[in-house]
């Protein structure tokens, strides 16, 4: 059974008499002059000493702007933290007030908030009465003596369809504090428990969740048998030697000597990898008679159904996919969603008016409205067909010219429901293409250079970023998705910001809180845009192909940027302070420097090492040449037992050494993506402990093959996807020229204890 932790935002006015329905859902109605509402109170999860609840109200009366909801507890329950509302408690009396952004509720609109609370582990009855703005609820509009109409007990279908609520937090732990001024909304994940056959035993690995203390210990169970003699304290992995292949495991957190609830059952990697079946679209023929088929391309992850486990969102590219500089028709682009069992949730057909290629479709997957389930955002056009069959715009329009480019017709941005694929909100894409030649050429190359990302611009909730142009004019737009609608937060346009901001973008971008104010910035190639859309800094070094942002030099405060440059008159690469853009060291100009990487791959030098195609040697954090460059300049992955990172290229993983690289993994029966870029569909910490998984499509494109390490480590690091910078990086990894993710803190040789992330979970 799939379980939901849905928690939505906003409320209304009136008060209630209550009826308890199956599953502990409470409904209530309201009566007052020109007012009415229904209140739904549900306990979504419950654990030893604590519980999580969700309150949803449907406004049946006149529109309301500002609300206060009150109720009383009868069994000593106490609200400890809340989100989407300000909640206070005096004795048994609880008062919840709107959070400002959700104060206005239209007629028949809904508003929700959620909270965690404590209870006595014996009785947790639902409140008997509610009052909204001082009026007791009755379930109708008008006077209490008039006829009543029962409102629906579920939210209207503008959000994700409901699923069954869980009885415990997905990870078997206790969810963390909700929004504060300096905490960000991350996913309420389960343990990500995996079992991988390793020799004559099973390697078992799981998540330390970001809100859990570093002191959290664990007991591991094979069936009902505990396999560890004493709680596991120094890691979140275990080799169960001699165990039967196919054994099932659960893990339980141990906090202050008390064992918490069991996790979900382990996901089994029988052959050292997990194959997720996928379904290739049927091929076709272009208007000029060229046949094509489909290959699985970039992927992303998100908890689409709210059960605490990631699903995979996959882009299918036709075999006639084009770079923007190449003319010719392409097949349609398809985007699918799959559970890890291979069950396909939906397929979106972007239609003939979205060209196929690395620079055209960037898709973002995250929970943008905070309801506990991820959405999917991407650029659309006339003829795009949603996962439920909705057609956006005209189904017959064909704007392709004789060269296969799409240089006319409307352009849209659409937010899709992650569970169903339904289009939830569609707006005009900003900026419009306007005059094609104003972007740098007249045939359609530079006008259609798109980038996308996910960022916490307000320091709490995620926004989605879409841009156009980086060779000349650059426009970056931030969007919020709240209450079922996309709204524009701000627009950065080099036409108004100044000509010095033209031509500075990369084929990729990065998101990080570079000024340490709790709000994210957009590192847009050689420049940086602040969280409010204003310029923060600009090196003026121009366009490039690779970009890395992280705590690359832990001896310095804050973060650093490593970037390679294309302009032969500029440094071939530079290492800069991410807060100010001040360059700390550079390498000499040497033409178009097409590849560059930065990460701690060598324990013999402190901090990250940096290298690139057009500069000699491996560079230290001071820019000194410390020896041989690695055999690849592509991706990175934490793979073996130590915190030094490994080299990921094509379909293999290597360990750097001063005299040569050592092969750790050669994946079999798979292919890499994106031509000479040779990137995986996705690489990141999506399951198990803090080390990273790699997803490649099988050679016949019938499965996504997920590889994970079996190296036993004594390192205990919270799951990287509970680090907001790293989680954002997984979201933008599919953008144009894919880059590996970096967390906001240093992982490497002689690393300190990782900081506790400042997050709350949904």
XYZ file of C-alpha atoms in Angstrom:
762
model
C 0.000 0.000 0.000
C 1.364 3.429 -0.917
C 1.141 5.971 1.853
C 0.774 9.734 1.732
C 2.012 12.479 3.962
C 0.085 15.232 2.168
C 0.170 18.598 3.904
C -1.187 21.599 2.033
C -1.394 25.315 2.780
C -4.262 27.785 3.600
C -7.567 28.157 5.575
C -10.995 29.924 5.953
C -13.657 31.075 8.447
C -16.395 29.515 10.622
C -16.674 26.594 13.202
C -17.772 22.949 13.624
C -19.529 19.904 14.919
C -17.525 16.846 13.950
C -18.034 13.350 12.590
C -15.284 10.750 12.489
C -15.047 8.828 9.250
C -13.116 5.659 8.401
C -9.380 6.026 8.904
C -9.732 8.707 11.582
C -10.628 11.541 9.203
C -12.748 14.215 10.830
C -15.084 16.416 8.805
C -16.882 19.516 9.963
C -19.132 22.147 8.487
C -19.812 25.802 9.269
C -22.857 28.058 9.462
C -22.886 31.803 9.870
C -24.298 34.700 7.946
C -22.717 34.500 4.471
C -20.048 32.049 5.745
C -19.467 28.303 5.676
C -16.727 25.742 5.672
C -15.732 22.113 6.036
C -12.817 21.116 8.253
C -10.903 17.863 7.762
C -8.536 16.869 10.592
C -6.416 13.751 10.085
C -3.566 12.131 11.978
C -1.197 11.320 9.131
C 1.451 9.513 11.144
C 2.042 8.461 14.726
C 5.109 7.258 16.584
C 6.261 6.785 20.152
C 5.525 10.050 21.936
C 4.658 11.974 18.810
C 2.291 12.364 15.885
C 1.836 14.354 12.705
C -1.500 15.844 11.671
C -2.996 17.702 8.732
C -5.917 20.128 8.786
C -7.762 21.097 5.597
C -10.693 23.475 5.306
C -12.928 24.057 2.293
C -14.507 27.504 2.142
C -18.228 27.177 1.311
C -19.081 30.821 1.893
C -17.902 34.219 0.726
C -14.190 34.764 0.017
C -12.108 35.148 3.182
C -8.939 37.184 3.675
C -7.331 36.248 6.987
C -8.288 33.387 9.276
C -7.880 31.946 12.761
C -8.810 28.389 13.685
C -9.224 27.229 17.300
C -9.832 23.876 18.957
C -9.226 22.101 22.256
C -7.516 18.815 23.103
C -8.949 16.486 25.720
C -6.088 14.008 26.201
C -3.120 16.248 26.873
C -1.866 16.515 23.279
C 0.567 19.357 22.600
C 1.457 20.957 19.274
C 5.251 21.153 19.030
C 5.794 22.563 15.548
C 3.636 23.661 12.627
C 3.896 24.691 8.985
C 1.735 26.871 6.723
C 0.271 28.435 9.883
C 1.376 30.040 13.143
C 0.168 27.800 15.965
C 0.135 28.626 19.676
C -1.252 26.675 22.610
C -2.407 27.653 26.091
C -3.299 24.617 28.116
C -5.703 22.538 26.050
C -6.699 25.467 23.794
C -4.962 25.620 20.372
C -4.972 28.632 18.036
C -3.771 28.484 14.414
C -3.433 31.671 12.344
C -2.731 32.020 8.624
C 0.871 32.371 7.487
C 0.228 35.499 5.419
C 0.760 34.030 1.978
C -2.250 31.717 2.487
C -4.604 34.211 4.137
C -6.939 34.638 1.142
C -9.303 31.731 0.377
C -11.878 32.030 -2.421
C -15.314 30.481 -2.309
C -14.959 26.698 -2.668
C -11.211 27.088 -2.231
C -9.171 25.081 0.229
C -6.481 25.867 2.753
C -4.380 23.532 4.829
C -1.685 23.451 7.429
C 0.083 20.681 9.267
C 1.848 20.120 12.527
C 3.731 17.678 14.703
C 2.620 17.100 18.261
C 3.228 15.022 21.366
C 0.797 12.623 23.020
C 0.682 10.138 25.888
C 1.026 6.990 23.712
C -2.362 5.820 25.033
C -5.075 8.049 23.589
C -5.023 10.571 20.748
C -8.656 11.502 20.105
C -9.575 14.027 17.445
C -10.791 17.419 18.631
C -14.527 17.561 19.297
C -15.121 21.134 18.117
C -13.525 23.696 15.839
C -14.105 27.419 15.475
C -12.936 29.543 12.581
C -12.759 33.283 13.049
C -14.864 32.768 16.151
C -17.780 30.930 14.503
C -18.602 27.294 15.238
C -18.691 25.022 12.194
C -21.889 23.255 11.108
C -21.173 22.066 7.568
C -23.236 24.503 5.498
C -23.713 28.138 4.537
C -26.427 30.341 5.884
C -28.319 29.934 9.193
C -27.938 26.728 11.206
C -31.655 25.980 10.842
C -31.429 25.895 7.055
C -30.682 22.883 4.866
C -27.129 21.557 4.961
C -24.974 20.137 2.185
C -22.113 17.839 3.087
C -18.906 19.187 1.528
C -16.389 16.770 0.077
C -13.995 15.246 2.591
C -11.072 15.331 0.151
C -9.331 18.233 -1.504
C -10.471 19.267 -4.990
C -8.543 17.685 -7.877
C -6.137 20.575 -8.403
C -3.430 18.749 -6.489
C -2.185 15.212 -6.318
C -4.744 12.440 -5.730
C -4.779 11.260 -2.106
C -3.202 8.009 -1.032
C -3.417 6.118 2.237
C -1.806 7.865 5.234
C 1.119 6.208 7.007
C 1.045 5.103 10.621
C 4.704 6.049 11.191
C 7.165 8.514 9.695
C 8.637 6.922 6.538
C 12.133 6.660 7.960
C 11.124 5.235 11.318
C 12.410 8.433 12.933
C 10.742 11.631 14.056
C 10.112 14.359 11.445
C 11.781 17.668 12.094
C 10.790 21.188 12.764
C 8.628 22.917 10.181
C 9.412 26.260 8.569
C 11.530 28.695 10.507
C 13.336 31.681 9.088
C 16.429 29.618 8.334
C 15.128 26.136 7.447
C 14.385 24.761 3.981
C 11.699 22.359 2.785
C 13.175 18.934 2.022
C 11.515 15.575 1.378
C 10.141 13.262 4.074
C 12.076 10.232 2.900
C 12.132 6.673 4.150
C 15.385 4.875 5.012
C 16.177 4.037 1.375
C 17.127 0.607 2.700
C 18.886 -1.587 0.144
C 20.379 -5.070 0.195
C 23.061 -5.867 -2.379
C 24.506 -9.323 -2.902
C 28.228 -9.162 -2.141
C 30.251 -12.374 -2.232
C 28.596 -14.888 0.100
C 26.695 -12.235 2.034
C 24.472 -9.201 1.700
C 25.675 -5.620 1.923
C 22.908 -3.576 3.579
C 22.833 0.205 3.541
C 20.394 2.895 4.697
C 19.959 6.633 5.267
C 20.766 8.698 8.305
C 18.097 11.353 7.818
C 19.087 14.980 7.913
C 17.019 15.847 10.964
C 18.387 12.974 13.076
C 21.191 13.480 15.618
C 24.620 12.167 14.666
C 24.351 10.001 17.787
C 21.438 8.009 16.343
C 22.282 4.278 16.403
C 20.661 1.438 14.494
C 19.638 -2.187 14.819
C 19.434 -4.246 11.631
C 16.984 -7.148 11.299
C 17.003 -10.012 8.829
C 13.360 -11.006 8.992
C 12.698 -11.023 12.754
C 16.347 -11.736 13.707
C 18.629 -8.915 14.788
C 21.962 -9.380 13.017
C 24.120 -6.901 14.952
C 25.205 -7.745 18.501
C 25.076 -4.136 19.668
C 23.613 -1.003 18.074
C 25.501 0.243 15.012
C 26.859 3.685 15.875
C 29.629 4.565 13.416
C 27.950 4.041 10.026
C 24.733 3.266 8.213
C 25.858 0.102 6.456
C 26.509 -3.532 7.393
C 27.826 -6.655 5.690
C 25.675 -9.626 6.701
C 28.195 -12.382 5.964
C 26.795 -15.785 5.075
C 23.240 -14.539 4.724
C 21.021 -16.114 2.083
C 20.543 -14.274 -1.183
C 17.122 -12.648 -1.240
C 16.922 -12.165 2.532
C 14.666 -9.291 3.567
C 15.851 -6.640 6.020
C 14.480 -3.793 8.113
C 16.372 -1.276 10.218
C 15.338 0.469 13.417
C 16.758 3.669 14.840
C 17.924 3.535 18.460
C 17.614 6.850 20.277
C 18.541 7.214 23.958
C 18.553 3.453 24.220
C 14.998 3.081 22.901
C 14.352 1.295 19.606
C 12.018 3.084 17.242
C 9.646 1.661 14.629
C 10.909 -0.582 11.844
C 11.726 0.878 8.449
C 10.316 -0.268 5.156
C 11.595 -3.623 3.860
C 14.870 -3.575 1.949
C 15.039 -3.101 -1.793
C 17.037 -5.996 -3.250
C 19.893 -5.533 -5.729
C 20.292 -9.174 -6.686
C 23.176 -8.874 -9.173
C 24.919 -5.860 -7.717
C 22.452 -3.599 -9.478
C 18.718 -2.992 -9.746
C 16.966 -2.978 -13.115
C 13.924 -0.717 -13.332
C 11.918 -1.764 -16.423
C 11.061 1.080 -18.817
C 8.934 1.264 -21.962
C 10.476 2.857 -25.079
C 8.094 4.918 -27.202
C 7.419 3.748 -30.736
C 9.729 5.237 -33.352
C 8.568 7.271 -36.326
C 9.495 9.065 -39.525
C 10.110 12.797 -39.974
C 8.364 14.848 -42.679
C 11.465 14.473 -44.870
C 11.355 10.673 -44.605
C 14.043 10.003 -41.975
C 13.246 7.126 -39.602
C 14.099 7.325 -35.913
C 13.775 5.295 -32.715
C 14.186 6.250 -29.049
C 16.906 6.003 -26.407
C 16.550 6.636 -22.689
C 18.341 9.879 -21.831
C 18.543 12.095 -18.731
C 16.641 11.260 -15.546
C 15.713 12.881 -12.271
C 14.106 11.718 -9.026
C 11.302 12.908 -6.795
C 8.797 11.460 -4.363
C 5.874 11.633 -6.755
C 3.368 9.684 -4.642
C 4.322 10.783 -1.139
C 5.400 7.390 0.229
C 8.951 8.421 1.145
C 10.597 6.568 -1.761
C 11.898 8.240 -4.888
C 10.373 7.639 -8.280
C 12.304 8.256 -11.517
C 11.362 10.821 -14.163
C 12.963 9.921 -17.496
C 13.396 11.861 -20.740
C 13.314 9.903 -24.013
C 15.330 11.370 -26.861
C 14.768 10.369 -30.483
C 17.833 9.124 -32.338
C 17.624 12.215 -34.579
C 17.975 14.600 -31.634
C 19.855 17.764 -32.665
C 22.222 20.303 -31.268
C 20.834 23.799 -31.816
C 23.524 24.436 -34.427
C 22.243 21.514 -36.536
C 19.278 21.793 -38.879
C 16.808 18.986 -39.433
C 13.551 17.622 -38.088
C 13.486 15.622 -34.864
C 11.034 13.190 -33.346
C 8.913 14.210 -30.374
C 10.363 14.260 -26.866
C 8.640 12.037 -24.295
C 8.932 12.237 -20.507
C 7.902 9.255 -18.346
C 7.588 8.577 -14.617
C 8.376 5.150 -13.121
C 8.263 3.574 -9.717
C 11.314 1.512 -8.848
C 9.252 -1.588 -9.614
C 9.026 -0.453 -13.238
C 5.372 0.547 -12.967
C 4.875 3.518 -15.281
C 2.834 6.309 -13.733
C 2.431 8.442 -16.858
C 3.908 9.586 -20.162
C 3.982 13.193 -21.384
C 4.396 13.847 -25.129
C 5.914 17.297 -25.622
C 4.688 17.317 -29.224
C 6.082 18.380 -32.579
C 6.636 21.992 -31.540
C 9.324 21.158 -28.963
C 12.543 20.239 -30.751
C 14.657 17.371 -29.360
C 18.160 18.146 -28.126
C 20.219 18.800 -25.009
C 19.464 22.538 -24.959
C 15.701 22.422 -25.560
C 14.088 20.424 -22.729
C 15.238 20.911 -19.144
C 12.827 19.350 -16.643
C 12.672 20.081 -12.948
C 11.312 17.623 -10.369
C 10.560 18.793 -6.836
C 7.708 19.370 -4.394
C 7.086 23.022 -5.222
C 3.754 23.457 -3.422
C 4.754 21.677 -0.213
C 2.028 19.016 -0.306
C 4.443 16.118 0.243
C 4.531 15.013 -3.412
C 6.790 16.230 -6.192
C 5.682 18.042 -9.336
C 7.421 18.226 -12.716
C 8.024 21.511 -14.573
C 9.125 21.950 -18.186
C 8.730 24.084 -21.272
C 5.716 23.128 -23.441
C 4.056 24.250 -26.669
C 0.937 23.801 -28.761
C 0.310 20.078 -29.087
C 1.937 18.986 -25.819
C -0.139 16.129 -24.365
C -0.160 15.607 -20.604
C -0.006 12.289 -18.785
C -3.794 12.306 -18.532
C -4.368 13.179 -22.202
C -4.903 16.941 -21.860
C -3.713 18.857 -24.926
C -2.034 22.193 -24.309
C -2.997 24.777 -26.919
C -3.767 23.615 -30.448
C -3.470 19.906 -31.198
C -2.999 20.538 -34.936
C -0.551 23.445 -34.979
C 2.815 22.746 -36.629
C 5.355 25.568 -36.376
C 8.388 23.665 -37.700
C 10.084 25.361 -40.637
C 11.716 23.548 -43.541
C 14.978 23.308 -41.570
C 13.240 21.635 -38.634
C 13.541 24.642 -36.297
C 10.573 25.976 -34.323
C 10.901 29.767 -34.528
C 7.272 30.851 -34.280
C 4.165 29.964 -32.331
C 3.352 30.237 -28.609
C 5.664 28.903 -25.908
C 4.558 27.841 -22.447
C 5.814 26.743 -19.058
C 3.742 23.975 -17.465
C 3.701 22.482 -13.991
C 2.605 18.843 -14.137
C 1.180 16.701 -11.358
C 3.926 14.267 -10.407
C 1.594 11.380 -9.636
C -0.748 11.595 -12.645
C 1.119 13.695 -15.218
C -1.844 16.067 -15.445
C -1.160 19.691 -16.390
C -1.830 21.749 -13.258
C -0.792 25.240 -14.359
C 0.356 26.597 -17.724
C 1.677 30.124 -18.314
C 3.420 31.889 -21.174
C 7.138 31.122 -21.257
C 9.119 34.181 -20.233
C 10.837 35.624 -22.101
C 9.163 35.199 -25.462
C 11.570 34.560 -28.328
C 10.692 37.878 -29.984
C 12.991 38.634 -32.893
C 15.151 35.550 -33.404
C 18.218 37.486 -34.566
C 18.261 39.569 -31.369
C 19.661 36.520 -29.547
C 22.779 36.281 -31.686
C 21.907 34.634 -35.026
C 18.975 34.459 -37.427
C 18.694 30.707 -38.032
C 17.603 29.589 -34.551
C 20.705 28.473 -32.664
C 21.175 30.951 -29.831
C 17.523 31.888 -29.356
C 16.676 28.454 -27.981
C 19.325 28.044 -25.293
C 17.395 27.133 -22.167
C 18.515 26.346 -18.608
C 16.508 25.346 -15.534
C 17.022 24.834 -11.803
C 15.343 24.649 -8.405
C 16.292 27.160 -5.702
C 15.224 28.231 -2.210
C 14.998 31.929 -2.954
C 13.026 32.824 0.176
C 15.142 30.596 2.399
C 12.305 28.158 3.038
C 10.316 26.995 0.043
C 11.478 25.958 -3.436
C 11.090 28.084 -6.546
C 11.700 26.920 -10.100
C 14.115 28.791 -12.374
C 13.883 28.897 -16.178
C 16.070 30.990 -18.451
C 16.690 31.832 -22.079
C 19.948 32.861 -23.716
C 23.567 33.076 -22.601
C 25.642 33.928 -25.677
C 24.233 37.466 -25.876
C 21.073 38.526 -24.044
C 20.290 36.569 -20.857
C 16.884 36.387 -19.159
C 16.403 34.397 -15.946
C 12.930 34.025 -14.436
C 11.989 32.684 -11.005
C 8.567 31.108 -10.543
C 6.630 29.965 -7.473
C 4.016 27.224 -7.564
C 1.531 27.789 -4.759
C -2.142 26.883 -4.412
C -2.235 25.290 -7.848
C -0.845 28.243 -9.816
C 2.501 29.364 -11.261
C 3.302 32.982 -10.383
C 6.368 34.969 -11.357
C 8.642 35.948 -8.454
C 11.152 38.032 -10.413
C 12.877 38.464 -13.777
C 16.543 39.191 -14.441
C 17.151 40.609 -17.925
C 20.562 41.683 -19.161
C 18.787 44.217 -21.379
C 17.886 46.157 -18.240
C 20.595 44.982 -15.819
C 23.354 46.130 -18.157
C 25.318 44.988 -21.175
C 28.106 43.700 -18.908
C 25.789 40.776 -18.063
C 25.419 39.599 -21.654
C 27.312 36.527 -22.770
C 28.258 35.322 -19.282
C 26.175 32.149 -19.051
C 27.320 28.549 -19.328
C 25.711 25.460 -20.807
C 24.833 24.770 -17.162
C 24.274 26.599 -13.909
C 24.495 25.960 -10.171
C 22.442 26.858 -7.111
C 24.006 27.675 -3.738
C 23.673 30.055 -0.808
C 26.901 31.846 -1.654
C 26.459 34.766 0.764
C 25.303 32.593 3.688
C 22.082 34.542 4.234
C 19.914 31.418 4.109
C 18.630 32.174 0.592
C 19.934 30.653 -2.617
C 21.731 32.400 -5.435
C 22.031 31.372 -9.096
C 25.620 30.941 -10.273
C 25.022 31.581 -13.961
C 28.366 30.748 -15.504
C 30.749 33.663 -15.028
C 28.255 35.733 -13.022
C 25.949 35.328 -10.031
C 22.375 36.514 -9.516
C 21.169 37.173 -5.976
C 18.093 35.559 -4.433
C 16.010 38.648 -5.284
C 16.944 38.658 -8.975
C 19.533 41.437 -8.798
C 23.149 41.025 -9.932
C 25.510 39.909 -7.174
C 28.839 39.663 -9.030
C 30.287 39.234 -12.488
C 33.792 38.077 -13.407
C 33.302 39.050 -17.043
C 35.037 35.842 -18.159
C 32.144 34.834 -20.374
C 30.637 31.578 -21.567
C 31.921 28.110 -20.693
C 31.024 24.421 -20.634
C 31.683 23.260 -17.046
C 30.979 24.673 -13.574
C 31.479 23.407 -10.006
C 30.324 25.123 -6.792
C 30.901 23.810 -3.277
C 33.126 23.969 -0.235
C 36.092 23.204 -2.448
C 38.638 24.776 -0.083
C 37.615 23.982 3.504
C 40.451 26.139 4.858
C 38.561 29.228 3.647
C 35.158 30.402 4.897
C 32.220 29.871 2.573
C 32.041 28.284 -0.862
C 34.163 28.381 -4.000
C 33.522 28.278 -7.762
C 35.615 26.452 -10.353
C 34.780 27.234 -13.985
C 36.338 26.721 -17.409
C 36.153 29.387 -20.128
C 35.632 29.319 -23.884
C 37.028 32.755 -24.753
C 40.674 32.334 -25.761
C 41.495 35.808 -24.436
C 40.308 34.932 -20.906
C 41.790 32.557 -18.317
C 41.242 28.968 -19.439
C 39.891 28.256 -15.938
C 39.458 30.090 -12.652
C 38.891 29.349 -8.958
C 36.884 32.056 -7.205
C 35.233 33.068 -3.951
C 31.555 32.225 -4.442
C 30.404 35.120 -2.250
C 32.161 37.903 -4.146
C 33.338 36.381 -7.423
C 36.912 37.396 -6.569
C 39.245 35.113 -8.498
C 41.663 33.290 -6.199
C 43.716 31.754 -8.998
C 43.524 31.261 -12.743
C 45.176 29.250 -15.492
C 46.589 30.821 -18.623
C 44.413 31.424 -21.704
C 44.530 28.457 -24.045
C 41.584 28.558 -26.460
C 38.222 26.888 -25.840
C 38.569 24.892 -22.612
C 35.736 22.401 -22.979
C 36.009 20.273 -19.832
C 36.769 20.905 -16.171
C 36.206 19.212 -12.794
C 36.787 20.079 -9.144
C 36.548 17.682 -6.202
C 38.690 16.024 -3.552
C 40.015 13.046 -5.499
C 43.502 12.884 -3.937
C 44.150 12.521 -0.196
C 47.699 13.841 -0.653
C 46.507 17.423 -1.038
C 44.022 19.223 1.255
C 40.650 20.218 -0.140
C 39.471 19.773 -3.702
C 41.695 19.249 -6.700
C 40.797 20.956 -9.985
C 41.740 20.086 -13.532
C 40.628 20.846 -17.074
C 41.267 19.928 -20.683
C 43.260 23.018 -21.668
C 45.366 23.499 -18.536
C 48.267 21.332 -17.482
C 48.386 19.245 -14.322
C 46.202 18.699 -11.292
C 45.739 21.920 -9.335
C 45.538 22.315 -5.566
C 43.273 24.788 -3.762
C 46.005 27.400 -4.256
C 46.376 26.668 -7.974
C 49.697 24.860 -7.620
C 50.384 22.031 -10.073
C 50.606 18.947 -7.854
C 50.923 16.222 -10.465
C 49.245 14.040 -13.044
C 45.766 14.849 -14.307
C 43.189 12.049 -13.964
C 42.364 9.900 -16.976
C 38.920 11.516 -17.312
C 37.480 15.001 -17.009
C 33.773 14.398 -16.556
C 31.691 13.327 -13.538
C 32.477 12.418 -9.926
C 30.975 9.896 -7.477
C 31.565 8.930 -3.861
C 31.933 5.176 -4.284
C 34.464 3.416 -2.046
C 34.846 3.412 1.750
C 36.799 6.650 2.183
C 35.451 10.201 1.761
C 37.740 10.992 -1.194
C 35.668 11.121 -4.374
C 36.030 8.884 -7.410
C 36.008 9.527 -11.173
C 32.855 8.699 -13.158
C 33.124 8.661 -16.937
C 31.197 6.795 -19.617
C 30.114 3.522 -18.014
C 32.906 3.094 -15.493
C 34.190 4.425 -12.142
C 37.916 4.853 -11.380
C 40.054 5.723 -8.344
C 42.667 8.412 -8.923
C 46.293 7.628 -8.213
C 49.453 9.636 -8.773
C 50.779 7.075 -11.245
C 47.496 5.945 -12.781
C 43.784 5.415 -12.235
C 42.411 2.148 -10.804
C 39.180 0.724 -12.175
C 36.529 0.135 -9.467
C 33.489 -0.566 -11.633
C 32.796 -1.340 -15.251
C 29.049 -1.394 -15.719
C 27.859 -4.111 -18.072
C 25.094 -3.972 -20.661
C 24.493 -0.240 -20.376
C 25.169 2.938 -22.345
C 26.098 6.476 -21.420
C 24.234 9.515 -22.779
C 24.703 12.794 -24.602
C 27.306 11.810 -27.166
C 30.871 12.730 -26.278
C 29.696 14.055 -22.909
C 29.314 10.378 -21.874
C 27.150 11.140 -18.856
C 24.817 8.802 -16.930
C 21.080 9.290 -16.804
C 21.581 10.390 -13.198
C 24.259 10.152 -10.544
C 23.641 10.952 -6.897
C 22.807 9.739 -3.410
C 19.296 8.440 -4.096
C 19.319 5.240 -1.974
C 21.196 3.750 0.960
C 23.934 5.605 2.838
C 25.702 8.785 1.764
C 27.591 7.221 -1.144
C 26.246 7.835 -4.632
C 24.311 5.624 -7.021
C 24.663 5.766 -10.806
C 21.794 5.173 -13.235
C 22.533 4.082 -16.798
C 20.045 2.811 -19.418
C 20.565 -0.738 -20.606
C 21.874 -1.045 -24.147
C 18.448 -2.102 -25.427
C 16.730 0.772 -23.552
C 14.325 -1.560 -21.749
C 15.547 -0.811 -18.218
C 17.327 1.763 -16.103
C 20.144 -0.046 -14.312
C 20.980 1.389 -10.882
C 24.450 0.593 -9.557
C 25.471 1.111 -5.934
C 28.626 0.460 -3.943
C 29.204 -2.597 -1.731
C 32.265 -1.167 0.040
C 31.787 -1.203 3.811
C 32.533 2.228 5.270
C 32.984 3.502 8.819
C 31.811 6.986 7.822
C 28.442 8.231 9.063
C 27.115 11.152 7.043
C 23.466 12.249 6.758
C 21.859 11.468 3.416
C 23.140 14.029 0.938
C 19.645 14.691 -0.398
C 18.849 16.353 2.930
C 21.513 18.944 2.145
C 19.541 21.634 0.249
C 22.389 22.535 -2.128
C 22.976 18.908 -3.076
C 19.253 18.242 -3.502
C 18.931 21.260 -5.787
C 21.913 19.955 -7.752
C 20.150 16.644 -8.383
C 17.206 18.631 -9.744
C 19.318 20.701 -12.162
C 21.732 17.889 -13.121
C 19.790 17.150 -16.343
C 20.162 20.749 -17.534
C 22.016 21.026 -20.894
C 25.640 19.928 -20.262
C 25.115 17.810 -17.154
C 27.404 18.353 -14.161
C 27.890 16.303 -10.956
C 26.282 17.476 -7.707
C 28.185 19.084 -4.822
C 26.926 19.524 -1.244
C 27.230 22.751 0.739
C 29.875 21.228 3.026
C 33.220 19.541 2.436
C 33.409 15.764 2.041
C 36.970 14.555 1.648
C 40.176 13.666 3.408
C 40.375 14.969 7.002
C 36.814 16.256 6.777
C 35.167 17.520 9.972
C 31.863 16.178 11.249
C 29.204 17.298 8.754
C 26.924 20.078 9.965
C 23.305 19.349 10.827
C 21.230 20.614 7.875
C 18.683 23.308 8.718
C 15.629 21.720 7.146
C 12.046 20.688 7.697
C 10.462 17.814 5.821
C 7.269 17.341 3.818
